[in-house]
Amino acid sequence: MSLSRRTILLSGAALGAAGAVTGLPVAVGAAAARRPLAYPFTLGVASGDPDHDGFVLWTRLAPQPLAEDGLGGMPDRDVPVHWELAADERFRHVLRRGVAVARYRSAHSVHVELAGLLPGREYFYRFRAERHLSPVGRTRTAPAPWTMPAALAMGFASCSQYEHGYFTAYRRLAETEPELILHLGDYQYEYAPDTYTVPGGNPRDHEGPETRTLANYRQRHAQYKTDADLQAAHAVAPWVVVFDDHEVENNWADEAPEAPDPEFPARRAAAFQAYYENMPLRRTSIPRGIDMQLYRRVRWGRLTTFHMLDTRQYRDDQACGDGYRDCAAAADPARSITGAEQEAWLLDGFRRSDARWDILGQQVFFAQRDNNAGPLTVTSMDAWDGYVASRDRITRGWLAAGVRNPVVLTGDVHAHWASELKLDYADPTSRTVGTELVCSSITSTGDGADSASGSHPWFGFNPHLRFQNNLRGYVRTTITPGQLAADFDVLPYVSRPGAPAYTRASFVIEDRVPGLHQTADNPVPSAARTAAGAGVDDTVQRETVRP
């Protein structure tokens, strides 16, 4: 029977029965005499951080993924894991194979960092531990640095609160078969069950307490990774990931927790360790205590450079006690959301760039969002509005460097937004100098609700804001030398599985023309609107009422 590529990748099916597949060597000798492992690939497979000659392959062994100690039911020994890389999904043409060690001290995670491959090619990979074979994953190398690709299909997502709904949006994104996926933070949430709830109650529950220890974070990551829809998205394309706040705790800022906590350094170190263990990151991101190198660049030939930012680890504490404030301190030139070293790295990258599109992959809202119709400017101290001088230096930096097409990608706010970027937001007639695309959440805050385009009350005093929608979803982009096309995909509900996805609105950014041209506006069908139910705009609810 012929199996299509989509069937293999989206079903998570291995090519053959575990323990009965040829091609990968089977353990013999002393190791075989030990108690055999139960099926260990419950967390799926993933790849990430593609370069023109390689990428990272990832898996983690966990026969009992929800074990309270965070070790997934694995024995307290290291385990050899065989891996294969092939040119086809049936592994008839195996190109590379080798053995990695899943180490007990690293929760039996595996990171295989490959190089020396051909650029711009599709590859397939799988793992074996003892007689068990993993699902098959698809990945690819980036194009050669000197080439101009015809197009890149890239999707980006954020904010997947397991308790708030089903991860159907991940599967719908996977079904579009993107070449690259960016995750912009809040991959998992730290809360204990019944702490962060949606109206009507959470459809699913977290295992374990609020995450504070390494065992807690390992268990929580494992619970998320057991979701079949998330596994499908990881298996279909390489990911480039950055964290936001909930991978540690809500609204943390460098060494400042949300509330006073003398144990926060240990908590942050534990969260970083678990994050690395569960993500397809290169060895350059291995944490060292409370430090983790996460900002980096991914080049897609001369078409696109992705500048992936870390807006949590180096920022000054939120001004004026956080929340929405009219806060003079937010404009203090000494304040930074990136830290001086990362800012210098970013500005240098602008100056050196020869890409057609320079894209910032980052976490929190970049454009100004004033929520006050009166004379006050009331903005979120957790977003770039709380670090106005930092935003101004970076915006002027890409202008001074002559960046051809600057685009900012954002997560965090649990709603779709599209905005035009200005040097002077107080002057609506000032020229547009860039564009921001914001993805909604995968599940966070539950079903949400549709609204007519342009109806959000903040649009009247933020004319640079062009689109908003409060349904859950993700953003798909098609990037060519001539334009960046963005489709804002939504789901009518996440409170039960199996929702369809459709494109709510589409925009185009033309080469050398910063700003947004809307090409489609697709209101929710009445049946889907009824299924979604009445909701509130999370841009208000989330940032004013927090658990």
mmCIF file of C-alpha atoms in Angstrom, residues 156-302:
data_model
loop_
_atom_site.group_PDB
_atom_site.id
_atom_site.type_symbol
_atom_site.label_atom_id
_atom_site.label_comp_id
_atom_site.label_asym_id
_atom_site.label_seq_id
_atom_site.Cartn_x
_atom_site.Cartn_y
_atom_site.Cartn_z
ATOM 1 C CA PHE A 156 4.643 31.338 13.021
ATOM 2 C CA ALA A 157 2.763 30.691 16.241
ATOM 3 C CA SER A 158 2.807 31.322 19.987
ATOM 4 C CA CYS A 159 0.960 30.870 23.269
ATOM 5 C CA SER A 160 -0.254 27.295 23.640
ATOM 6 C CA GLN A 161 -1.853 26.927 27.076
ATOM 7 C CA TYR A 162 -2.606 23.190 27.302
ATOM 8 C CA GLU A 163 -5.494 23.676 29.733
ATOM 9 C CA HIS A 164 -7.308 26.244 27.600
ATOM 10 C CA GLY A 165 -8.051 24.022 24.637
ATOM 11 C CA TYR A 166 -6.938 21.521 22.056
ATOM 12 C CA PHE A 167 -3.873 22.064 19.882
ATOM 13 C CA THR A 168 -5.795 21.630 16.618
ATOM 14 C CA ALA A 169 -4.183 24.810 15.270
ATOM 15 C CA TYR A 170 -0.786 23.094 15.309
ATOM 16 C CA ARG A 171 -2.175 20.283 13.145
ATOM 17 C CA ARG A 172 -3.859 22.696 10.756
ATOM 18 C CA LEU A 173 -0.561 24.547 10.378
ATOM 19 C CA ALA A 174 1.221 21.235 9.757
ATOM 20 C CA GLU A 175 -1.319 20.332 7.068
ATOM 21 C CA THR A 176 -0.223 23.385 5.049
ATOM 22 C CA GLU A 177 3.269 21.797 4.890
ATOM 23 C CA PRO A 178 5.388 24.875 5.638
ATOM 24 C CA GLU A 179 9.109 24.823 4.994
ATOM 25 C CA LEU A 180 9.876 26.569 8.291
ATOM 26 C CA ILE A 181 8.003 27.248 11.540
ATOM 27 C CA LEU A 182 8.860 29.968 14.060
ATOM 28 C CA HIS A 183 7.587 29.681 17.625
ATOM 29 C CA LEU A 184 7.668 33.047 19.382
ATOM 30 C CA GLY A 185 7.189 31.986 22.981
ATOM 31 C CA ASP A 186 4.824 30.678 25.646
ATOM 32 C CA TYR A 187 5.284 27.157 24.311
ATOM 33 C CA GLN A 188 4.174 25.884 27.718
ATOM 34 C CA TYR A 189 2.626 27.453 30.829
ATOM 35 C CA GLU A 190 3.689 27.193 34.439
ATOM 36 C CA TYR A 191 0.361 27.205 36.267
ATOM 37 C CA ALA A 192 -1.050 24.572 38.602
ATOM 38 C CA PRO A 193 -4.423 23.077 37.574
ATOM 39 C CA ASP A 194 -7.465 25.353 37.989
ATOM 40 C CA THR A 195 -5.304 28.454 38.483
ATOM 41 C CA TYR A 196 -5.532 30.086 35.041
ATOM 42 C CA THR A 197 -9.045 29.307 33.827
ATOM 43 C CA VAL A 198 -11.285 30.286 30.931
ATOM 44 C CA PRO A 199 -15.046 30.945 31.125
ATOM 45 C CA GLY A 200 -16.897 27.653 31.363
ATOM 46 C CA GLY A 201 -13.875 25.820 32.737
ATOM 47 C CA ASN A 202 -10.683 24.473 31.227
ATOM 48 C CA PRO A 203 -11.152 21.618 28.714
ATOM 49 C CA ARG A 204 -7.923 19.953 29.914
ATOM 50 C CA ASP A 205 -5.785 19.957 33.048
ATOM 51 C CA HIS A 206 -2.101 20.299 33.737
ATOM 52 C CA GLU A 207 -0.333 17.467 35.519
ATOM 53 C CA GLY A 208 1.591 18.377 38.629
ATOM 54 C CA PRO A 209 1.926 21.592 40.633
ATOM 55 C CA GLU A 210 3.015 25.018 39.441
ATOM 56 C CA THR A 211 6.382 24.487 37.803
ATOM 57 C CA ARG A 212 9.248 25.549 40.043
ATOM 58 C CA THR A 213 11.756 22.680 40.026
ATOM 59 C CA LEU A 214 13.604 20.875 37.252
ATOM 60 C CA ALA A 215 11.355 17.845 37.745
ATOM 61 C CA ASN A 216 8.264 20.076 37.437
ATOM 62 C CA TYR A 217 9.424 21.708 34.193
ATOM 63 C CA ARG A 218 10.483 18.397 32.663
ATOM 64 C CA GLN A 219 7.104 16.866 33.459
ATOM 65 C CA ARG A 220 5.231 19.879 32.054
ATOM 66 C CA HIS A 221 7.204 19.907 28.795
ATOM 67 C CA ALA A 222 6.583 16.185 28.464
ATOM 68 C CA GLN A 223 2.849 16.632 28.921
ATOM 69 C CA TYR A 224 2.751 19.199 26.119
ATOM 70 C CA LYS A 225 4.916 17.046 23.855
ATOM 71 C CA THR A 226 2.530 14.090 24.202
ATOM 72 C CA ASP A 227 -0.079 16.046 22.247
ATOM 73 C CA ALA A 228 -0.414 14.451 18.795
ATOM 74 C CA ASP A 229 -1.234 17.750 17.067
ATOM 75 C CA LEU A 230 1.911 19.400 18.424
ATOM 76 C CA GLN A 231 3.952 16.347 17.406
ATOM 77 C CA ALA A 232 2.594 16.643 13.862
ATOM 78 C CA ALA A 233 3.743 20.253 13.613
ATOM 79 C CA HIS A 234 7.213 19.380 14.886
ATOM 80 C CA ALA A 235 7.534 16.483 12.451
ATOM 81 C CA VAL A 236 6.585 18.407 9.318
ATOM 82 C CA ALA A 237 9.298 21.109 9.230
ATOM 83 C CA PRO A 238 12.256 22.553 11.135
ATOM 84 C CA TRP A 239 11.400 24.954 13.960
ATOM 85 C CA VAL A 240 13.191 28.060 15.188
ATOM 86 C CA VAL A 241 12.169 28.770 18.777
ATOM 87 C CA VAL A 242 12.504 31.527 21.363
ATOM 88 C CA PHE A 243 10.930 31.641 24.810
ATOM 89 C CA ASP A 244 8.806 34.367 26.367
ATOM 90 C CA ASP A 245 7.670 34.529 29.994
ATOM 91 C CA HIS A 246 5.555 31.440 30.709
ATOM 92 C CA GLU A 247 8.383 29.035 30.001
ATOM 93 C CA VAL A 248 9.601 30.322 33.383
ATOM 94 C CA GLU A 249 6.807 32.374 35.017
ATOM 95 C CA ASN A 250 4.459 35.209 34.087
ATOM 96 C CA ASN A 251 6.098 38.561 33.230
ATOM 97 C CA TRP A 252 9.564 37.813 34.606
ATOM 98 C CA ALA A 253 12.263 40.314 33.666
ATOM 99 C CA ASP A 254 15.927 39.256 33.850
ATOM 100 C CA GLU A 255 16.510 38.374 37.508
ATOM 101 C CA ALA A 256 13.260 40.000 38.679
ATOM 102 C CA PRO A 257 10.324 37.605 39.183
ATOM 103 C CA GLU A 258 6.717 38.735 38.979
ATOM 104 C CA ALA A 259 6.535 38.757 42.796
ATOM 105 C CA PRO A 260 9.439 38.686 45.285
ATOM 106 C CA ASP A 261 10.938 35.201 45.363
ATOM 107 C CA PRO A 262 14.389 34.400 46.783
ATOM 108 C CA GLU A 263 14.307 31.067 44.919
ATOM 109 C CA PHE A 264 13.802 32.664 41.499
ATOM 110 C CA PRO A 265 17.399 32.150 40.262
ATOM 111 C CA ALA A 266 17.106 28.403 40.888
ATOM 112 C CA ARG A 267 13.685 28.371 39.237
ATOM 113 C CA ARG A 268 14.996 30.205 36.172
ATOM 114 C CA ALA A 269 17.964 27.830 35.875
ATOM 115 C CA ALA A 270 15.651 24.807 36.102
ATOM 116 C CA ALA A 271 13.304 26.247 33.463
ATOM 117 C CA PHE A 272 16.195 26.954 31.080
ATOM 118 C CA GLN A 273 17.600 23.450 31.508
ATOM 119 C CA ALA A 274 14.235 21.839 30.747
ATOM 120 C CA TYR A 275 13.651 24.187 27.811
ATOM 121 C CA TYR A 276 16.924 23.168 26.178
ATOM 122 C CA GLU A 277 16.292 19.485 26.836
ATOM 123 C CA ASN A 278 12.930 19.676 25.082
ATOM 124 C CA MET A 279 13.735 21.886 22.089
ATOM 125 C CA PRO A 280 15.710 21.311 18.865
ATOM 126 C CA LEU A 281 18.411 23.840 19.766
ATOM 127 C CA ARG A 282 22.109 23.864 18.913
ATOM 128 C CA ARG A 283 24.758 23.264 21.563
ATOM 129 C CA THR A 284 25.455 27.008 21.619
ATOM 130 C CA SER A 285 22.191 27.307 23.573
ATOM 131 C CA ILE A 286 23.111 24.877 26.357
ATOM 132 C CA PRO A 287 22.282 26.775 29.576
ATOM 133 C CA ARG A 288 24.929 27.731 32.083
ATOM 134 C CA GLY A 289 23.048 28.234 35.303
ATOM 135 C CA ILE A 290 20.718 31.210 34.896
ATOM 136 C CA ASP A 291 22.201 32.139 31.503
ATOM 137 C CA MET A 292 21.188 30.797 28.100
ATOM 138 C CA GLN A 293 22.277 32.049 24.678
ATOM 139 C CA LEU A 294 19.062 32.258 22.690
ATOM 140 C CA TYR A 295 19.286 35.258 20.357
ATOM 141 C CA ARG A 296 20.713 34.198 17.017
ATOM 142 C CA ARG A 297 20.280 34.494 13.239
ATOM 143 C CA VAL A 298 18.908 32.073 10.686
ATOM 144 C CA ARG A 299 19.555 32.919 7.033
ATOM 145 C CA TRP A 300 17.412 31.695 4.156
ATOM 146 C CA GLY A 301 19.789 32.469 1.306
ATOM 147 C CA ARG A 302 19.707 36.134 0.317
#
